[in-house]
PDB file of C-alpha atoms in Angstrom:
ATOM      1  CA  LYS V   1     103.353  92.941  92.341  1.00  0.00           C
ATOM      2  CA  ALA V   2     102.100  96.669  93.432  1.00  0.00           C
ATOM      3  CA  ARG V   3      99.476  96.846  96.078  1.00  0.00           C
ATOM      4  CA  VAL V   4      97.718  99.662  94.354  1.00  0.00           C
ATOM      5  CA  ARG V   5      96.721 100.746  91.271  1.00  0.00           C
ATOM      6  CA  VAL V   6      97.192 104.314  90.173  1.00  0.00           C
ATOM      7  CA  ASP V   7      95.544 106.473  87.096  1.00  0.00           C
ATOM      8  CA  ILE V   8      94.463 109.900  86.496  1.00  0.00           C
ATOM      9  CA  VAL V   9      90.895 110.428  84.540  1.00  0.00           C
ATOM     10  CA  GLY V  10      88.906 113.447  84.284  1.00  0.00           C
ATOM     11  CA  GLY V  11      90.870 115.597  86.773  1.00  0.00           C
ATOM     12  CA  VAL V  12      90.451 112.953  89.308  1.00  0.00           C
ATOM     13  CA  GLY V  13      93.533 110.986  90.820  1.00  0.00           C
ATOM     14  CA  ARG V  14      92.285 107.516  91.299  1.00  0.00           C
ATOM     15  CA  VAL V  15      94.066 104.631  93.638  1.00  0.00           C
ATOM     16  CA  ALA V  16      92.526 101.594  94.250  1.00  0.00           C
ATOM     17  CA  LEU V  17      93.630  98.683  96.487  1.00  0.00           C
ATOM     18  CA  ALA V  18      94.878  96.132  94.337  1.00  0.00           C
ATOM     19  CA  ARG V  19      94.999  92.821  96.527  1.00  0.00           C
ATOM     20  CA  PRO V  20      91.677  91.201  96.206  1.00  0.00           C
ATOM     21  CA  GLU V  21      92.824  87.781  96.894  1.00  0.00           C
ATOM     22  CA  LYS V  22      93.970  89.096 100.462  1.00  0.00           C
ATOM     23  CA  GLY V  23      90.690  90.978 101.079  1.00  0.00           C
ATOM     24  CA  ASN V  24      92.979  94.256 100.238  1.00  0.00           C
ATOM     25  CA  ALA V  25      94.615  93.742 103.703  1.00  0.00           C
ATOM     26  CA  LEU V  26      97.141  96.671 104.417  1.00  0.00           C
ATOM     27  CA  ASP V  27     100.773  96.242 105.379  1.00  0.00           C
ATOM     28  CA  GLN V  28     103.663  98.641 105.330  1.00  0.00           C
ATOM     29  CA  GLU V  29     104.354  98.136 101.827  1.00  0.00           C
ATOM     30  CA  SER V  30     100.757  98.932 100.991  1.00  0.00           C
ATOM     31  CA  ALA V  31     101.048 101.987 103.341  1.00  0.00           C
ATOM     32  CA  HIS V  32     104.223 103.132 101.421  1.00  0.00           C
ATOM     33  CA  GLU V  33     102.337 102.899  97.988  1.00  0.00           C
ATOM     34  CA  LEU V  34      99.400 104.620  99.197  1.00  0.00           C
ATOM     35  CA  VAL V  35     101.473 107.612 100.332  1.00  0.00           C
ATOM     36  CA  ASP V  36     103.374 107.800  97.179  1.00  0.00           C
ATOM     37  CA  ALA V  37     100.238 107.843  95.138  1.00  0.00           C
ATOM     38  CA  LEU V  38      98.506 110.464  97.357  1.00  0.00           C
ATOM     39  CA  MET V  39     101.569 112.791  97.284  1.00  0.00           C
ATOM     40  CA  GLU V  40     101.912 112.368  93.180  1.00  0.00           C
ATOM     41  CA  PHE V  41      98.113 113.456  93.302  1.00  0.00           C
ATOM     42  CA  GLU V  42      98.642 116.466  95.676  1.00  0.00           C
ATOM     43  CA  GLY V  43     101.827 117.792  93.552  1.00  0.00           C
ATOM     44  CA  ASP V  44      99.812 117.468  90.054  1.00  0.00           C
ATOM     45  CA  ASP V  45      98.094 120.486  88.968  1.00  0.00           C
ATOM     46  CA  ILE V  46      95.631 117.902  86.607  1.00  0.00           C
ATOM     47  CA  VAL V  47      94.193 116.472  89.665  1.00  0.00           C
ATOM     48  CA  ARG V  48      91.377 118.323  91.421  1.00  0.00           C
ATOM     49  CA  ALA V  49      90.090 115.545  93.486  1.00  0.00           C
ATOM     50  CA  VAL V  50      91.127 111.982  94.324  1.00  0.00           C
ATOM     51  CA  LEU V  51      88.936 108.638  94.389  1.00  0.00           C
ATOM     52  CA  LEU V  52      90.044 105.809  96.798  1.00  0.00           C
ATOM     53  CA  SER V  53      88.520 102.481  95.787  1.00  0.00           C
ATOM     54  CA  ALA V  54      89.289  98.781  96.051  1.00  0.00           C
ATOM     55  CA  ASP V  55      89.644  96.003  93.609  1.00  0.00           C
ATOM     56  CA  GLY V  56      86.902  92.905  94.068  1.00  0.00           C
ATOM     57  CA  ASP V  57      84.132  92.513  96.402  1.00  0.00           C
ATOM     58  CA  VAL V  58      85.930  93.856  99.555  1.00  0.00           C
ATOM     59  CA  PHE V  59      87.028  97.124 100.207  1.00  0.00           C
ATOM     60  CA  CYS V  60      89.522  96.465 103.092  1.00  0.00           C
ATOM     61  CA  ASP V  61      89.737  93.509 105.805  1.00  0.00           C
ATOM     62  CA  GLY V  62      92.206  95.636 107.901  1.00  0.00           C
ATOM     63  CA  VAL V  63      95.517  94.668 108.543  1.00  0.00           C
ATOM     64  CA  ASP V  64      97.509  91.872 106.786  1.00  0.00           C
ATOM     65  CA  VAL V  65      97.318  89.360 109.432  1.00  0.00           C
ATOM     66  CA  GLU V  66     100.365  87.402 107.712  1.00  0.00           C
ATOM     67  CA  ALA V  67     102.427  90.586 108.228  1.00  0.00           C
ATOM     68  CA  LEU V  68     101.439  90.811 111.774  1.00  0.00           C
ATOM     69  CA  ALA V  69     102.361  87.102 112.645  1.00  0.00           C
ATOM     70  CA  ALA V  70     105.987  87.822 110.924  1.00  0.00           C
ATOM     71  CA  LEU V  71     106.371  90.280 113.696  1.00  0.00           C
ATOM     72  CA  LEU V  72     105.380  88.372 116.640  1.00  0.00           C
ATOM     73  CA  ASP V  73     108.815  88.543 118.003  1.00  0.00           C
ATOM     74  CA  ALA V  74     109.909  91.677 116.692  1.00  0.00           C
ATOM     75  CA  PRO V  75     111.045  94.437 119.165  1.00  0.00           C
ATOM     76  CA  ILE V  76     108.747  97.553 120.086  1.00  0.00           C
ATOM     77  CA  GLU V  77     110.707  99.422 117.615  1.00  0.00           C
ATOM     78  CA  THR V  78     109.589  97.539 114.510  1.00  0.00           C
ATOM     79  CA  ASP V  79     106.094  97.442 115.943  1.00  0.00           C
ATOM     80  CA  THR V  80     106.151 101.426 116.223  1.00  0.00           C
ATOM     81  CA  ARG V  81     107.793 101.801 112.787  1.00  0.00           C
ATOM     82  CA  ALA V  82     104.924  99.497 111.256  1.00  0.00           C
ATOM     83  CA  ALA V  83     102.258 101.344 113.117  1.00  0.00           C
ATOM     84  CA  ALA V  84     103.719 104.754 112.020  1.00  0.00           C
ATOM     85  CA  ASP V  85     103.686 103.987 108.577  1.00  0.00           C
ATOM     86  CA  VAL V  86     100.161 103.164 108.520  1.00  0.00           C
ATOM     87  CA  GLY V  87      99.612 106.759 110.605  1.00  0.00           C
ATOM     88  CA  HIS V  88     101.354 108.317 107.835  1.00  0.00           C
ATOM     89  CA  VAL V  89      98.774 107.351 105.459  1.00  0.00           C
ATOM     90  CA  PHE V  90      95.956 109.184 107.632  1.00  0.00           C
ATOM     91  CA  LEU V  91      98.168 112.185 108.133  1.00  0.00           C
ATOM     92  CA  THR V  92      98.735 112.357 104.178  1.00  0.00           C
ATOM     93  CA  ILE V  93      94.979 112.311 103.448  1.00  0.00           C
ATOM     94  CA  ARG V  94      94.081 114.990 105.911  1.00  0.00           C
ATOM     95  CA  GLY V  95      96.857 117.241 105.123  1.00  0.00           C
ATOM     96  CA  MET V  96      96.151 117.194 101.399  1.00  0.00           C
ATOM     97  CA  THR V  97      94.323 120.386  99.794  1.00  0.00           C
ATOM     98  CA  LYS V  98      92.422 118.081  97.477  1.00  0.00           C
ATOM     99  CA  PRO V  99      89.537 116.154  98.699  1.00  0.00           C
ATOM    100  CA  VAL V 100      89.717 112.485  98.916  1.00  0.00           C
ATOM    101  CA  VAL V 101      86.357 110.457  98.599  1.00  0.00           C
ATOM    102  CA  ALA V 102      86.478 106.441  99.591  1.00  0.00           C
ATOM    103  CA  ALA V 103      83.981 104.375  97.547  1.00  0.00           C
ATOM    104  CA  VAL V 104      83.502 101.392  99.835  1.00  0.00           C
ATOM    105  CA  GLN V 105      81.903  97.911  98.852  1.00  0.00           C
ATOM    106  CA  GLY V 106      81.602  94.880 100.862  1.00  0.00           C
ATOM    107  CA  ARG V 107      83.665  94.783 104.026  1.00  0.00           C
ATOM    108  CA  ALA V 108      85.718  97.412 105.650  1.00  0.00           C
ATOM    109  CA  LEU V 109      87.119  96.223 108.917  1.00  0.00           C
ATOM    110  CA  GLY V 110      89.775  97.501 111.207  1.00  0.00           C
ATOM    111  CA  LEU V 111      92.289  99.598 109.431  1.00  0.00           C
ATOM    112  CA  GLY V 112      90.096  99.197 106.282  1.00  0.00           C
ATOM    113  CA  CYS V 113      87.246 100.928 108.122  1.00  0.00           C
ATOM    114  CA  GLY V 114      89.892 103.602 109.181  1.00  0.00           C
ATOM    115  CA  LEU V 115      91.297 104.298 105.870  1.00  0.00           C
ATOM    116  CA  ALA V 116      87.689 104.838 104.801  1.00  0.00           C
ATOM    117  CA  THR V 117      87.019 107.152 107.534  1.00  0.00           C
ATOM    118  CA  ALA V 118      90.106 109.358 107.140  1.00  0.00           C
ATOM    119  CA  CYS V 119      88.723 110.374 103.883  1.00  0.00           C
ATOM    120  CA  ASP V 120      86.766 113.566 103.246  1.00  0.00           C
ATOM    121  CA  VAL V 121      83.684 111.805 102.130  1.00  0.00           C
ATOM    122  CA  VAL V 122      82.780 108.185 101.975  1.00  0.00           C
ATOM    123  CA  LEU V 123      80.365 106.802  99.736  1.00  0.00           C
ATOM    124  CA  ALA V 124      79.129 103.152 100.633  1.00  0.00           C
ATOM    125  CA  ARG V 125      77.546 100.818  98.442  1.00  0.00           C
ATOM    126  CA  ASP V 126      74.188  99.341 100.082  1.00  0.00           C
ATOM    127  CA  ASP V 127      76.052  95.966 100.974  1.00  0.00           C
ATOM    128  CA  ALA V 128      79.195  97.531 102.677  1.00  0.00           C
ATOM    129  CA  GLN V 129      79.772  96.795 105.899  1.00  0.00           C
ATOM    130  CA  PHE V 130      81.764  98.588 108.767  1.00  0.00           C
ATOM    131  CA  GLY V 131      83.503  97.518 111.856  1.00  0.00           C
ATOM    132  CA  TYR V 132      86.491  97.734 114.278  1.00  0.00           C
ATOM    133  CA  PRO V 133      87.187  93.736 115.450  1.00  0.00           C
ATOM    134  CA  GLU V 134      90.472  94.667 116.838  1.00  0.00           C
ATOM    135  CA  VAL V 135      89.462  93.984 120.319  1.00  0.00           C
ATOM    136  CA  ARG V 136      88.773  90.261 119.683  1.00  0.00           C
ATOM    137  CA  LEU V 137      92.119  89.797 118.559  1.00  0.00           C
ATOM    138  CA  GLY V 138      94.005  91.197 121.331  1.00  0.00           C
ATOM    139  CA  LEU V 139      94.537  94.638 119.599  1.00  0.00           C
ATOM    140  CA  VAL V 140      93.619  97.933 119.779  1.00  0.00           C
ATOM    141  CA  PRO V 141      92.036 100.024 117.124  1.00  0.00           C
ATOM    142  CA  ALA V 142      94.379 102.816 118.418  1.00  0.00           C
ATOM    143  CA  MET V 143      95.217 105.217 115.471  1.00  0.00           C
ATOM    144  CA  VAL V 144      91.823 104.809 113.800  1.00  0.00           C
ATOM    145  CA  MET V 145      89.717 105.912 116.856  1.00  0.00           C
ATOM    146  CA  ASN V 146      91.077 109.407 116.301  1.00  0.00           C
ATOM    147  CA  MET V 147      88.944 109.678 113.195  1.00  0.00           C
ATOM    148  CA  LEU V 148      86.339 107.485 114.551  1.00  0.00           C
ATOM    149  CA  ARG V 149      85.341 109.852 117.563  1.00  0.00           C
ATOM    150  CA  ARG V 150      85.514 112.867 115.204  1.00  0.00           C
ATOM    151  CA  SER V 151      83.050 111.235 112.954  1.00  0.00           C
ATOM    152  CA  VAL V 152      80.348 109.402 115.187  1.00  0.00           C
ATOM    153  CA  GLY V 153      80.978 110.978 118.813  1.00  0.00           C
ATOM    154  CA  GLU V 154      81.964 109.326 121.991  1.00  0.00           C
ATOM    155  CA  LYS V 155      79.096 106.889 122.694  1.00  0.00           C
ATOM    156  CA  HIS V 156      78.485 105.458 119.276  1.00  0.00           C
ATOM    157  CA  ALA V 157      82.527 105.061 118.630  1.00  0.00           C
ATOM    158  CA  PHE V 158      83.189 103.363 122.094  1.00  0.00           C
ATOM    159  CA  ASP V 159      80.363 101.030 121.275  1.00  0.00           C
ATOM    160  CA  LEU V 160      82.186 100.199 118.287  1.00  0.00           C
ATOM    161  CA  VAL V 161      85.560  99.595 119.329  1.00  0.00           C
ATOM    162  CA  ALA V 162      84.523  97.988 122.777  1.00  0.00           C
ATOM    163  CA  SER V 163      81.807  95.373 121.180  1.00  0.00           C
ATOM    164  CA  GLY V 164      84.000  94.773 117.784  1.00  0.00           C
ATOM    165  CA  ARG V 165      80.574  94.377 116.078  1.00  0.00           C
ATOM    166  CA  VAL V 166      79.917  95.061 112.390  1.00  0.00           C
ATOM    167  CA  ILE V 167      77.342  97.189 111.048  1.00  0.00           C
ATOM    168  CA  ASP V 168      75.722  97.498 107.660  1.00  0.00           C
ATOM    169  CA  ALA V 169      75.678 100.656 105.599  1.00  0.00           C
ATOM    170  CA  ALA V 170      72.327 101.837 106.933  1.00  0.00           C
ATOM    171  CA  GLU V 171      73.672 102.071 110.406  1.00  0.00           C
ATOM    172  CA  ALA V 172      76.815 103.505 109.586  1.00  0.00           C
ATOM    173  CA  GLU V 173      74.964 106.278 107.477  1.00  0.00           C
ATOM    174  CA  ARG V 174      72.822 106.853 110.475  1.00  0.00           C
ATOM    175  CA  ILE V 175      75.525 107.544 113.022  1.00  0.00           C
ATOM    176  CA  GLY V 176      77.814 109.437 110.706  1.00  0.00           C
ATOM    177  CA  LEU V 177      80.349 107.100 109.814  1.00  0.00           C
ATOM    178  CA  VAL V 178      79.746 107.121 105.993  1.00  0.00           C
ATOM    179  CA  SER V 179      78.404 110.273 103.762  1.00  0.00           C
ATOM    180  CA  ARG V 180      76.097 108.265 101.469  1.00  0.00           C
ATOM    181  CA  VAL V 181      74.877 105.313 100.894  1.00  0.00           C
ATOM    182  CA  LEU V 182      74.272 104.519  97.204  1.00  0.00           C
ATOM    183  CA  ALA V 183      72.400 101.316  95.322  1.00  0.00           C
ATOM    184  CA  THR V 184      74.326  98.603  94.236  1.00  0.00           C
ATOM    185  CA  ASN V 185      73.066  99.017  90.719  1.00  0.00           C
ATOM    186  CA  GLY V 186      74.643 101.933  89.529  1.00  0.00           C
ATOM    187  CA  PHE V 187      77.072 102.286  92.364  1.00  0.00           C
ATOM    188  CA  LYS V 188      80.205 103.094  90.291  1.00  0.00           C
ATOM    189  CA  ASP V 189      78.186 105.551  88.108  1.00  0.00           C
ATOM    190  CA  GLU V 190      77.037 107.337  91.273  1.00  0.00           C
ATOM    191  CA  VAL V 191      80.529 107.417  92.714  1.00  0.00           C
ATOM    192  CA  GLU V 192      81.896 108.652  89.286  1.00  0.00           C
ATOM    193  CA  ARG V 193      79.433 111.735  88.969  1.00  0.00           C
ATOM    194  CA  TYR V 194      80.344 112.611  92.512  1.00  0.00           C
ATOM    195  CA  VAL V 195      83.982 112.779  92.109  1.00  0.00           C
ATOM    196  CA  LEU V 196      83.891 114.667  88.882  1.00  0.00           C
ATOM    197  CA  GLY V 197      81.472 117.254  90.434  1.00  0.00           C
ATOM    198  CA  LEU V 198      84.319 117.761  93.054  1.00  0.00           C
ATOM    199  CA  ALA V 199      86.691 117.993  90.656  1.00  0.00           C
ATOM    200  CA  ALA V 200      84.782 120.593  88.561  1.00  0.00           C
ATOM    201  CA  HIS V 201      85.029 122.861  91.517  1.00  0.00           C
ATOM    202  CA  PRO V 202      87.756 125.718  91.953  1.00  0.00           C
ATOM    203  CA  THR V 203      90.832 124.396  93.278  1.00  0.00           C
ATOM    204  CA  ALA V 204      91.778 127.547  95.542  1.00  0.00           C
ATOM    205  CA  SER V 205      88.355 127.664  97.444  1.00  0.00           C
ATOM    206  CA  MET V 206      88.422 123.744  97.784  1.00  0.00           C
ATOM    207  CA  GLY V 207      91.708 123.660  99.210  1.00  0.00           C
ATOM    208  CA  LEU V 208      90.947 126.683 101.566  1.00  0.00           C
ATOM    209  CA  THR V 209      87.651 124.758 102.751  1.00  0.00           C
ATOM    210  CA  LYS V 210      89.828 121.530 103.586  1.00  0.00           C
ATOM    211  CA  ARG V 211      92.410 123.350 105.488  1.00  0.00           C
ATOM    212  CA  LEU V 212      89.959 125.193 107.456  1.00  0.00           C
ATOM    213  CA  PHE V 213      87.541 122.511 108.155  1.00  0.00           C
ATOM    214  CA  TYR V 214      90.218 120.249 109.660  1.00  0.00           C
ATOM    215  CA  ARG V 215      92.064 123.068 111.393  1.00  0.00           C
ATOM    216  CA  LEU V 216      88.978 123.818 113.523  1.00  0.00           C
ATOM    217  CA  ASP V 217      89.527 120.568 115.667  1.00  0.00           C
ATOM    218  CA  LEU V 218      92.273 122.189 117.300  1.00  0.00           C
ATOM    219  CA  LEU V 219      90.686 125.993 117.695  1.00  0.00           C
ATOM    220  CA  SER V 220      88.162 127.149 120.425  1.00  0.00           C
ATOM    221  CA  PHE V 221      84.920 128.726 119.029  1.00  0.00           C
ATOM    222  CA  ARG V 222      86.211 132.160 119.235  1.00  0.00           C
ATOM    223  CA  ASP V 223      89.603 131.194 117.385  1.00  0.00           C
ATOM    224  CA  GLY V 224      87.376 129.284 115.044  1.00  0.00           C
ATOM    225  CA  ILE V 225      85.563 132.232 113.687  1.00  0.00           C
ATOM    226  CA  ALA V 226      88.924 134.384 113.712  1.00  0.00           C
ATOM    227  CA  GLU V 227      90.316 131.811 111.414  1.00  0.00           C
ATOM    228  CA  GLY V 228      87.308 131.479 109.549  1.00  0.00           C
ATOM    229  CA  VAL V 229      87.440 135.476 109.013  1.00  0.00           C
ATOM    230  CA  LYS V 230      91.216 135.215 107.595  1.00  0.00           C
ATOM    231  CA  THR V 231      90.384 132.071 105.274  1.00  0.00           C
ATOM    232  CA  SER V 232      87.134 134.159 103.934  1.00  0.00           C
ATOM    233  CA  ALA V 233      89.331 137.183 103.132  1.00  0.00           C
ATOM    234  CA  GLU V 234      92.042 134.742 101.549  1.00  0.00           C
ATOM    235  CA  ALA V 235      89.291 133.159  99.470  1.00  0.00           C
ATOM    236  CA  ARG V 236      88.132 136.601  98.282  1.00  0.00           C
ATOM    237  CA  GLN V 237      91.661 137.348  96.980  1.00  0.00           C
ATOM    238  CA  THR V 238      91.794 134.332  94.354  1.00  0.00           C
ATOM    239  CA  GLU V 239      91.277 134.380  90.928  1.00  0.00           C
ATOM    240  CA  ASP V 240      88.638 131.621  91.288  1.00  0.00           C
ATOM    241  CA  PHE V 241      86.678 134.218  93.651  1.00  0.00           C
ATOM    242  CA  ARG V 242      86.882 136.986  91.066  1.00  0.00           C
ATOM    243  CA  THR V 243      85.840 134.629  88.333  1.00  0.00           C
ATOM    244  CA  GLY V 244      82.963 133.291  90.173  1.00  0.00           C
ATOM    245  CA  VAL V 245      81.732 136.254  91.153  1.00  0.00           C
ATOM    246  CA  LEU V 246      81.796 137.955  87.727  1.00  0.00           C
ATOM    247  CA  ARG V 247      79.823 134.862  86.302  1.00  0.00           C
ATOM    248  CA  PHE V 248      77.021 135.242  88.550  1.00  0.00           C
ATOM    249  CA  ALA V 249      76.933 139.004  89.230  1.00  0.00           C
ATOM    250  CA  LYS V 250      77.437 140.167  85.765  1.00  0.00           C
ATOM    251  CA  PRO V 251      76.854 137.121  83.456  1.00  0.00           C
ATOM    252  CA  ASP V 252      76.681 139.610  80.328  1.00  0.00           C
ATOM    253  CA  LYS V 253      80.287 140.902  81.062  1.00  0.00           C
ATOM    254  CA  GLN V 254      82.113 137.641  81.052  1.00  0.00           C
ATOM    255  CA  GLY V 255      85.502 138.031  79.370  1.00  0.00           C
ATOM    256  CA  GLU V 256      85.668 141.825  80.008  1.00  0.00           C
TER     257      GLU V 256
END
């Protein structure tokens, strides 16, 4: 049985975690299916934005504990491959030119919280809960800390990973872990409105925006400005820019 559902509607590539009976827990097969779906969306010109959601009342309870148990006596090389497969999901999301939006309801814990945080935008239903309880299980939230520190800063990040506590959607928004909190009533409609809005934007400027946004992580302030100059000039050479400028500057001359 497939661990994710994939569809394309309204220019939005939709991938949903589809193991509600397991709390949508992640294992290696889930990671492979997610990467396959995301790469398919990245290569499809019809897709202009991506929505990551989950079936059932839980977004993702984290790693599949049964899968972990099966690897208890495995050599370190096997554990490394399993972790790398999940890491590949995070790298794929960040490497895409198309924006990826997570719609989170219920619990998003451990790898599930990291999966949401890896996305460009996190829309949380007001009943959502977030946390990194790995330390309580003798684990380390190793890969997900890479996104967490960038999202909320050192002090909030260390508090979450060291305490293992679970926070509600309001606190998650306050510290920067999620982008917006939406009411349960009408949540799906608001998510749909948001992703369709992203899909309506020009693809060239969206792709350049995402590329520069994450590239700045690696640059000094001066180099970041220089990279911004290059990206701005690159954007101005696109047909999307030309069309947009003519539409707003000379609305009476469209089509000339």
